[in-house]
XYZ file of C-alpha atoms in Angstrom:
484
model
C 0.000 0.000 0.000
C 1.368 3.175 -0.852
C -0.126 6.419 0.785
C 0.705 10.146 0.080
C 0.398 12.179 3.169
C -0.726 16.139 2.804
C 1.035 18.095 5.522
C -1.393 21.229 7.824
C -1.836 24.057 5.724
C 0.165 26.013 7.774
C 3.281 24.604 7.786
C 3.222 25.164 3.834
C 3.346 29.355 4.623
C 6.577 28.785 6.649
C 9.645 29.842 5.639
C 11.826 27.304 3.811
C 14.118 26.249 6.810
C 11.044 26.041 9.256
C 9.177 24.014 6.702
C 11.804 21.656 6.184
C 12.319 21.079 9.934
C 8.746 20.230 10.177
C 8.280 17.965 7.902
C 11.382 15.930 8.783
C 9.630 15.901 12.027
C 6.700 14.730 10.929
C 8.262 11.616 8.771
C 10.292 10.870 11.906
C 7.107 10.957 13.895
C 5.653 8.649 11.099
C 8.136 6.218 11.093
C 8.433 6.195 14.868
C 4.433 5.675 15.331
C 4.109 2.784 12.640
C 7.610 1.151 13.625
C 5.971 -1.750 15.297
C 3.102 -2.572 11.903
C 6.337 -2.164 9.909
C 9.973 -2.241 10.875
C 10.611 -1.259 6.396
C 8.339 0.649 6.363
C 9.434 3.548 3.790
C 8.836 7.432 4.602
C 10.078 9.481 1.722
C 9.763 13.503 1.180
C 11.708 16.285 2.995
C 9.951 19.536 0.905
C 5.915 18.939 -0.016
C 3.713 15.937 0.072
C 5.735 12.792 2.566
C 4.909 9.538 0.958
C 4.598 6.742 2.890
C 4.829 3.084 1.664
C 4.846 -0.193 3.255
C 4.418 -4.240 2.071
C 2.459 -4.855 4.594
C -1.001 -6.900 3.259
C -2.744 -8.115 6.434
C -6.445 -5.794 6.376
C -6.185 -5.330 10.602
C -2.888 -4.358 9.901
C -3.455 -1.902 7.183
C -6.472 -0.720 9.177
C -4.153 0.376 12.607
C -1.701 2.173 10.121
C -5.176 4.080 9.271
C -5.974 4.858 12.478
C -2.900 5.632 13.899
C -2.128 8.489 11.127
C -5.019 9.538 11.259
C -4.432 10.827 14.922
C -0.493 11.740 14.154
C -0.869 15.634 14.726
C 0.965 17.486 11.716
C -0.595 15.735 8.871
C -4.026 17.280 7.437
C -5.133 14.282 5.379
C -3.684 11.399 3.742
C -4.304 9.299 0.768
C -4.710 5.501 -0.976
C -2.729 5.601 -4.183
C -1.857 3.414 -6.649
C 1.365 4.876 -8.393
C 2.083 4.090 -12.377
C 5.013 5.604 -14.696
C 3.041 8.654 -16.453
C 2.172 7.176 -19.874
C -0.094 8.749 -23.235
C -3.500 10.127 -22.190
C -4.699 6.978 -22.866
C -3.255 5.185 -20.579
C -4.219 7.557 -18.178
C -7.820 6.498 -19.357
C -6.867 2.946 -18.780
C -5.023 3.437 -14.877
C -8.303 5.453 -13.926
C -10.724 2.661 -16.171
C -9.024 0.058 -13.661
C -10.170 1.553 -10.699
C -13.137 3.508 -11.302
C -15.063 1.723 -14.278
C -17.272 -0.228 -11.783
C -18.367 2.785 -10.135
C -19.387 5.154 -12.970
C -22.547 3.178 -14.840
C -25.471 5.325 -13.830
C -23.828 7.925 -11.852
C -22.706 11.624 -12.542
C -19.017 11.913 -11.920
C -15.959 14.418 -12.308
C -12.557 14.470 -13.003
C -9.939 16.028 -10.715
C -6.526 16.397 -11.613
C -3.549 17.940 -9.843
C -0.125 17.818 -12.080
C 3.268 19.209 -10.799
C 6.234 19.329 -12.974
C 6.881 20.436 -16.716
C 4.536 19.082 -18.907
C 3.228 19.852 -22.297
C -0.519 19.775 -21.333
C -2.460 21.476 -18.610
C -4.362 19.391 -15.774
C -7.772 20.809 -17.336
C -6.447 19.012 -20.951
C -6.275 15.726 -18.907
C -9.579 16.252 -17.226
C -11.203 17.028 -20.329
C -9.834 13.771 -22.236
C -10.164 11.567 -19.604
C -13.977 12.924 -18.637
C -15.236 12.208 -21.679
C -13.539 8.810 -22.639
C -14.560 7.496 -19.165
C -18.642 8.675 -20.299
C -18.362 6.988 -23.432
C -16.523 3.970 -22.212
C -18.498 3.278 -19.336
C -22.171 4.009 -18.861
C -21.673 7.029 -16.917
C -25.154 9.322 -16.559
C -23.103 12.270 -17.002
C -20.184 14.601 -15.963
C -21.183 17.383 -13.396
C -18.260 19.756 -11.366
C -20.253 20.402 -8.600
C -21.589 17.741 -6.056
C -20.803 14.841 -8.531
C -22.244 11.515 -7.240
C -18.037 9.474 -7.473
C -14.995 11.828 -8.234
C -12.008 10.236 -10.271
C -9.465 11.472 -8.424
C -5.695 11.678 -10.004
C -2.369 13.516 -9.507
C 0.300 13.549 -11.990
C 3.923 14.383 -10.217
C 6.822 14.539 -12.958
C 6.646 11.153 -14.459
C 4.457 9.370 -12.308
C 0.718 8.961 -11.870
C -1.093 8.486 -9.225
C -4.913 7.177 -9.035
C -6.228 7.837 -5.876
C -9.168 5.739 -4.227
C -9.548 6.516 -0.793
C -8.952 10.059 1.255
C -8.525 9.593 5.132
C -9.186 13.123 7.244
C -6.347 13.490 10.200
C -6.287 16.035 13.332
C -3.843 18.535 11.174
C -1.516 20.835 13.484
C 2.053 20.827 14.105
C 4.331 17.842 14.502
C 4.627 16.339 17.655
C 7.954 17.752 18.695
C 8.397 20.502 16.246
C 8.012 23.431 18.827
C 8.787 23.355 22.669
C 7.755 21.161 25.967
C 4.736 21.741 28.246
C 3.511 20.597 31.666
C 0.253 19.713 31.624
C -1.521 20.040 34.639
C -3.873 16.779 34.532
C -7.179 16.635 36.764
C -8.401 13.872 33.882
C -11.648 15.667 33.513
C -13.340 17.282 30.760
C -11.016 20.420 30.575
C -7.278 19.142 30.950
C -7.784 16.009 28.884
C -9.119 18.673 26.292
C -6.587 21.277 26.683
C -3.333 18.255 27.287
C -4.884 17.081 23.200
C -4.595 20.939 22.055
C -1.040 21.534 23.045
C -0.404 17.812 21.466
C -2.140 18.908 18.306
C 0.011 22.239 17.968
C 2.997 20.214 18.484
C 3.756 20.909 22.005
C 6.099 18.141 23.709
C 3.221 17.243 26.175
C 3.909 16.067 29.806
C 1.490 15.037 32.684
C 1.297 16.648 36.243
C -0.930 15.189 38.524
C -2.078 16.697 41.769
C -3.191 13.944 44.212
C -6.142 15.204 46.639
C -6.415 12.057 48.691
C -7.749 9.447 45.916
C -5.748 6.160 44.934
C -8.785 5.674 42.448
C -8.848 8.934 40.998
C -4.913 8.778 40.378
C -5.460 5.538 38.810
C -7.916 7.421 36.808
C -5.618 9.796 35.619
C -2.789 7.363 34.604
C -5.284 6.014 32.544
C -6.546 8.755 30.788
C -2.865 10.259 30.519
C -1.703 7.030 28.769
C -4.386 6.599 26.426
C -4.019 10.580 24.886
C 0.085 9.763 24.612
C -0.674 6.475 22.806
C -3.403 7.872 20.544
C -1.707 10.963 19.777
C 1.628 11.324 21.213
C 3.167 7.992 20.706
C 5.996 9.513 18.953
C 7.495 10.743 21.738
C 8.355 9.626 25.047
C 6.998 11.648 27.882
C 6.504 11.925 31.969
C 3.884 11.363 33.823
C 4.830 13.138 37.647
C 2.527 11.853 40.553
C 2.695 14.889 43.390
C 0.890 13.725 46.538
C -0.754 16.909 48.384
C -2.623 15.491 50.563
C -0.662 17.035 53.559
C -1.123 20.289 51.106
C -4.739 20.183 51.275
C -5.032 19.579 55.237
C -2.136 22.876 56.159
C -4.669 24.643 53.666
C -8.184 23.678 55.370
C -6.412 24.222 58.776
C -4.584 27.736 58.230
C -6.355 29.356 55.202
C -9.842 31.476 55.376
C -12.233 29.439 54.138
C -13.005 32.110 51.051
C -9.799 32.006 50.217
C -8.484 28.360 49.661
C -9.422 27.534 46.098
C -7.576 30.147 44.905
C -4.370 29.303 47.738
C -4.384 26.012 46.583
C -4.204 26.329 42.890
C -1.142 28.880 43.440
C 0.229 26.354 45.572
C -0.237 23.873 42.577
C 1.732 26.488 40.419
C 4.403 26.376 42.404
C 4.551 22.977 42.527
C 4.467 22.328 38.809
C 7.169 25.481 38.170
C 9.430 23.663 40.054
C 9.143 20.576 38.647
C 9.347 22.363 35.162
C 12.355 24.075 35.647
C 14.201 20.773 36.808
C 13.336 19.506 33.425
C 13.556 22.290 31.586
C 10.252 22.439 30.552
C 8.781 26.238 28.625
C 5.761 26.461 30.088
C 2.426 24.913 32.117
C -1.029 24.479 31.136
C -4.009 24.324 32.355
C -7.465 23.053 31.328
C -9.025 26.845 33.154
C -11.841 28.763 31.361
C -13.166 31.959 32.346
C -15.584 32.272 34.892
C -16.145 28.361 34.778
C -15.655 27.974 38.233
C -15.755 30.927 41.095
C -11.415 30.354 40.898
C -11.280 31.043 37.176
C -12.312 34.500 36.912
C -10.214 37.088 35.920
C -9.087 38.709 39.127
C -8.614 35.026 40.193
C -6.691 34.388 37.370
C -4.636 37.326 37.490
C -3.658 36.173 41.069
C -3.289 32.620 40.575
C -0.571 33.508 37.732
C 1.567 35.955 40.145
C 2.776 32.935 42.005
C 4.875 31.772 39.502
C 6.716 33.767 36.662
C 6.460 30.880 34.521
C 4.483 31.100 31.421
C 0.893 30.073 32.190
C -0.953 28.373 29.013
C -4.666 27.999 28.946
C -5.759 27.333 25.446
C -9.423 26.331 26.797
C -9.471 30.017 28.073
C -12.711 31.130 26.147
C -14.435 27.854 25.762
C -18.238 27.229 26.424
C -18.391 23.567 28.977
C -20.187 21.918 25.663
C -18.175 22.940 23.260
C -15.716 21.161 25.889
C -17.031 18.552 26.359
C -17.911 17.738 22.585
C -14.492 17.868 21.910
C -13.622 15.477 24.610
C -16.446 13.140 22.491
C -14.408 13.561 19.852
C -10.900 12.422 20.742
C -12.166 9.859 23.316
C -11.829 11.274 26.397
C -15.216 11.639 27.251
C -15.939 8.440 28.703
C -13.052 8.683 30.896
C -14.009 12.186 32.584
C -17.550 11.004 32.922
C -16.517 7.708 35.159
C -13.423 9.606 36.810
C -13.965 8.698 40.662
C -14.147 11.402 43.306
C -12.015 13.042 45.226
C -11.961 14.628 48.367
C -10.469 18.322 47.755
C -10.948 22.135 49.259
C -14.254 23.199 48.859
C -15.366 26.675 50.051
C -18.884 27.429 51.507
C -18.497 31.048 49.987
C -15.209 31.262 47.367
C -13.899 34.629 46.484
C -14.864 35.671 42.924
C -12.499 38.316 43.212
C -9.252 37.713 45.025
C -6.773 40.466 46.460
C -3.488 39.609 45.638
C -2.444 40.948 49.223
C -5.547 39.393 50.801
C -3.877 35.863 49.539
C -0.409 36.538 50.309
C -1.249 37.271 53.860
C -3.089 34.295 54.418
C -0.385 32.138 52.795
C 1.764 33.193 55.923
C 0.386 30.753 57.919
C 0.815 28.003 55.246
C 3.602 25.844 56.511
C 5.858 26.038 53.211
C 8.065 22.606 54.277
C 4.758 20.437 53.358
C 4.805 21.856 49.903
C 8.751 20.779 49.780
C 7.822 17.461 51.261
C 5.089 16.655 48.129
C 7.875 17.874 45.871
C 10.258 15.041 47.328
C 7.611 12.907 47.410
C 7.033 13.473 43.924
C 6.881 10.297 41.307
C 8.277 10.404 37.912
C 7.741 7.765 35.167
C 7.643 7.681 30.986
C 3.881 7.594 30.747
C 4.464 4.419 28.388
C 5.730 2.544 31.491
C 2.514 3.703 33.677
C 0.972 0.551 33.573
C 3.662 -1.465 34.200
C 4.875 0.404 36.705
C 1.712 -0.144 38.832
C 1.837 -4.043 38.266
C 5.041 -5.044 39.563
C 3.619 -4.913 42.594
C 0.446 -6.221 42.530
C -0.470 -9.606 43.969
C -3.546 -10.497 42.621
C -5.425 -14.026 41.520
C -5.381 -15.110 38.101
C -7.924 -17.951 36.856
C -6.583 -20.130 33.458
C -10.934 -21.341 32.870
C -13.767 -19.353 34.041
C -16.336 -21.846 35.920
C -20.129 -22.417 35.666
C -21.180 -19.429 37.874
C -19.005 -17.385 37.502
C -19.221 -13.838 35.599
C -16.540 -12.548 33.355
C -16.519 -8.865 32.930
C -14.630 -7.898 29.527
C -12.896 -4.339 30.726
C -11.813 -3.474 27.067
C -12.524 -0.512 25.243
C -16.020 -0.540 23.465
C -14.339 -0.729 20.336
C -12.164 -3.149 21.602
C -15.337 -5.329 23.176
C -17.407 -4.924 19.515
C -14.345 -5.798 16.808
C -13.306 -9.016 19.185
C -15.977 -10.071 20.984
C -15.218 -12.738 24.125
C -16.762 -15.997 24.214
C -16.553 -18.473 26.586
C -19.437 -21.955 26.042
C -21.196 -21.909 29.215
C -19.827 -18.989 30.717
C -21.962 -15.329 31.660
C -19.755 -12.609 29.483
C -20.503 -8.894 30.524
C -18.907 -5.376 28.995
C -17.984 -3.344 31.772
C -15.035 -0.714 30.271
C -12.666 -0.449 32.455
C -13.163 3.475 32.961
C -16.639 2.966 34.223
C -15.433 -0.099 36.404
C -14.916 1.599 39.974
C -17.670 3.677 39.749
C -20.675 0.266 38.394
C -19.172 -2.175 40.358
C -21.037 -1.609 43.437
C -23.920 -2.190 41.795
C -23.203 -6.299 40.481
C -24.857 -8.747 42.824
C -22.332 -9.090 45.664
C -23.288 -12.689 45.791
C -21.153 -13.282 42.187
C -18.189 -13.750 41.876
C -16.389 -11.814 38.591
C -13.364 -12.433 36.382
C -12.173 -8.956 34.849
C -10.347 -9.945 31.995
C -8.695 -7.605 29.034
C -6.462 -8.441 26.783
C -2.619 -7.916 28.127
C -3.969 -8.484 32.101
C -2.413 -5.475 32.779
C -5.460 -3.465 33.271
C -7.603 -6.321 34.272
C -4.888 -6.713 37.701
C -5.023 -2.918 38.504
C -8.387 -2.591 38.776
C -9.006 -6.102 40.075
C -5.903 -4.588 42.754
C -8.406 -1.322 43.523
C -11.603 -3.136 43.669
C -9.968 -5.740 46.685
C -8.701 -3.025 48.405
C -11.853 -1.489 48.537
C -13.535 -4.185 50.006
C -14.746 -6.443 47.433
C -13.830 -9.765 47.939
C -15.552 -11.829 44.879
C -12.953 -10.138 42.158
C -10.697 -12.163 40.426
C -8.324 -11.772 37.038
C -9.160 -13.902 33.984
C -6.268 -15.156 32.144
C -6.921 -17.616 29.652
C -3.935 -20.163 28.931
C-alpha cells in the first residue's frame, strides 16, 4: 500500500528552513508511530507531500496504520494511491478505467486532476480527455463539477501517476515535537484532557502533572486517561507522567487558610509545585485546562492572582471555551468516557469562594501556610515515561489469576467498546458482561455481591489494577481472567 500524506496548511506558509524542519519531524514521527506494523516501512519527502509506503497486506494491519495516522498531529489528510510511470493520455484512461469503471454506470461523476512538474498539457487538458472517454466507455449518466455523485481522483507528479481511491481526514496541526515542551496540569476531567490534546495537536512536547487530593482511584484514573491521549496521539514521543501527593497540602490549607480564600491558595500552591518541577526539566511552560468564569477560581481577578505565584508562562488554550463545546471535543478524541466515570475526590471546597481575590488578601493568608509540606510533596514526587505507567503499577500487585472461568461465575470484559465490539469474548457456558474499564470503579457496586467476577482484558495489565483497587476497597468476589 502506498499512501501520500498532505502536511497542515500552515506549515506550507513557513519559511523554507522552518518548513523543512517540520516535515522531517513529521516523517520521523511517522516512522516512529508505525515502527511496530512495519519495521521497512518507507517514509520518503523532505519539501511537499511525505509519501509513505509499506508491504504490509494483512487488512487489521493496514487498518491500525489508518488509524494511527489519522491521529499523528501534523498531517491534514492522507491518501490511498496506486502509483504508475506517467504514460499517453490513454493510458491515463486505462489506470483510472481500472479503478473507477465499476463505479461510474449510472452515476454523474468528475474528473480532478492535480499535475506538478513540466509538462506539455495542462491538468484541465487531462480532465477534459479523460472525462469524456470514461462517459463513453463506461455508462456514466453524465459529468457534473459540482456535487458529482463518485470523483475520479488523479495527480500527476513529474513522471508518475497516481490514481487515488480513498482520502482519510487526520487532526492537522504541528508535529509532535516541532516546537517546545509543556507541563500539563492533569485533573483527567473534561477540561485538561481537552486542553493536554490541544497543546499535542500544535505540536507541544506534552507532559502530565498530577495533583493527588487524597484518591488512589482517581490517580489511577488519571494514569489512565494520561496514557491513552500519549498512545493515541503522542506515541511519537516519550513523555513523563509526575505523581505529586498533596494530601498534607490540602489539610495545612483547610487548617490555616480562610475558608473564602483556599481555592484560589491552593491552585497557586499547585503552580508552584508544577514550576518547580518544570524548571528541573527544563520544561517552557504549564497548562491548564481553566476557562473563564467556569468555576468561582477562574475568573479574571482570580486568574490574574493565581498567575503571580509563579513567573512561569501560564498556558490555557481552553481560556474562552463554552463547557459543551468542551465537552464535545472530549467526544471527539475519546476522552469523554473517561471524565464522565473519573472517581471522586476529596479536595478544598469553600462554603463562599472569592470571585475576586486580592493579591495581598492571599499573600497574607499564605503566611500561615507551613511552606516545608509543599517541599515534602515535591520530594515525594513520582516520575515515570507515561508508556511505562501501567507497568509500573503491576510489579507490585499480587492479585489471583484464573486459566478457565467456571459455571457461575461472571466474566466482565474491561476493554474498550471498540475493543469489546471488533473481538468479541466468548466463553461456552460462561456469563460474558462489557464493563469498560473506565466505568469499572464507579458500576461495580452495583453487580450482585453474591457473584463472583473475572475482569479480563487483553494484556492483564489493566484487568490486575483494577481487580488490585476493587480488593482493596472491600470487594472480595474479584478475580483476574487469564486464559492459557
Amino acid at each position: 500500500m502506498k499512501l501520500i500524506v498532505k502536511v497542515f496548511p500552515e506549515i506550507t506558509i513557513k519559511s523554507r528552513p522552518v518548513r523543512k524542519h517540520f516535515i522531517r519531524q513529521l516523517g520521523k514521527n511517522i516512522r516512529t508511530v508505525l515502527r511496530d506494523l512495519d519495521p521497512e516501512l518507507r517514509v520518503d519527502g523532505v519539501w511537499d507531500n511525505l509519501e509513505v509506503e509499506t508491504k504490509v497486506s494483512e487488512p487489521k494491519a493496514l487498518q491500525e496504520m489508518i488509524e494511527r495516522l489519522s491521529c499523528t498531529p501534523g498531517i491534514a489528510h492522507f491518501l490511498e494511491i496506486n502509483e504508475y510511470p506517467l504514460g499517453d493520455f490513454d493510458d491515463i484512461l486505462e489506470k483510472c478505467k481500472q479503478h473507477y469503471a465499476d463505479q461510474l454506470p449510472g452515476k454523474i461523476f468528475s474528473v480532478r486532476c492535480k499535475r506538478a512538474g513540466k509538462h506539455a498539457f495542462s491538468s484541465m487538458d487531462v480532465e477534459r480527455y479523460v472525462g469524456s472517454q470514461l462517459r463513453q466507455q463506461c455508462g456514466a449518466a453524465g459529468i457534473a463539477l459540482k456535487n458529482p455523485d463518485v470523483e475520479v481522483r488523479i495527480e500527476i507528479r513529474d513522471q508518475r501517476l497516481f490514481v487515488i481511491h480513498h482520502q482519510h481526514n487526520a487532526i492537522g496541526g504541528y508535529p509532535l515535537g516541532s516546537l517546545e515542551q509543556t507541563l500539563v496540569l492533569m485533573s483527567g476531567g473534561f477540561d485538561s484532557t481537552v486542553a493536554a490534546y490541544q497543546m499535542m495537536r500544535r505540536g507541544l512536547l506534552t507532559h502530565f502533572c498530577f495533583f493527588n487530593l487524597g484518591g488512589r482511584a482517581h490517580e489511577l484514573g488519571v494514569m489512565e486517561v494520561a496514557h491513552y491521549l500519549w498512545q493515541k496521539y503522542g506515541s511519537s514521543h516519550r513523555v513523563l507522567f509526575i505523581s505529586v501527593p498533596f494530601e498534607e497540602v490540602v489539610g495545612e490549607i483547610l487548617g490555616k487558610v480562610d475558608n473564602s480564600q483556599m481555592g484560589v491558595v491552593l491552585k497557586r500552591m499547585m503552580l508552584r509545585a508544577a514550576t518547580r518541577i518544570a524548571e528541573e526539566l527544563n520544561i517552557d511552560a504549564l497548562v491548564t485546562g481553566e476557562a473563564i468564569s467556569q468555576v468561582s477560581s477562574q475568573t479574571l481577578p482570580n486568574l490574574s492572582v493565581i498567575d503571580s505565584a509563579t513567573d512561569m508562562l501560564v498556558l490555557r488554550p481552553l481560556v474562552a471555551s463554552h463547557k459543551q463545546d468542551i465537552i464535545d471535543t472530549a467526544n471527539e478524541i475519546g476522552t469523554a468516557e473517561f471524565a464522565k466515570h473519573m472517581p471522586e475526590y476529596c479536595g478544598v471546597i469553600s462554603v463562599n469562594p472569592t470571585t475576586k481575590a486580592k493579591k495581598q488578601r492571599i499573600e497574607h493568608e499564605e503566611t500561615r501556610f507551613d511552606m516545608a509540606i509543599l517541599e515534602r510533596a515535591l520530594e515525594r514526587a513520582t516520575r515515570m515515561t507515561v508508556d511505562r505507567v501501567i507497568d509500573e503499577l503491576d510489579q507490585d500487585l499480587q492479585i489471583e489469576e484464573v486459566r478457565e472461568a467456571l459455571p457461575g461465575q461472571i466474566v466482565i470484559d474491561i476493554r474498550h467498546p471498540d475493543a469489546s465490539e471488533d473481538e468479541p469474548l466468548e466463553l461456552a457456558g460462561i456469563e460474558v458482561q462489557a464493563l469498560p474499564f473506565y466505568a469499572i470503579n464507579s458500576r461495580f457496586k452495583e453487580l450482585d455481591a453474591n457473584r463472583q467476577y473475572l475482569l479480563y482484558c487483553d494484556k492483564g495489565v489493566m484487568s490486575r489494577l483494577h481487580a488490585h483497587h476493587l480488593l482493596s476497597e472491600g470487594h472480595a468476589n474479584v478475580r483476574v481472567y487469564r486464559p492459557a
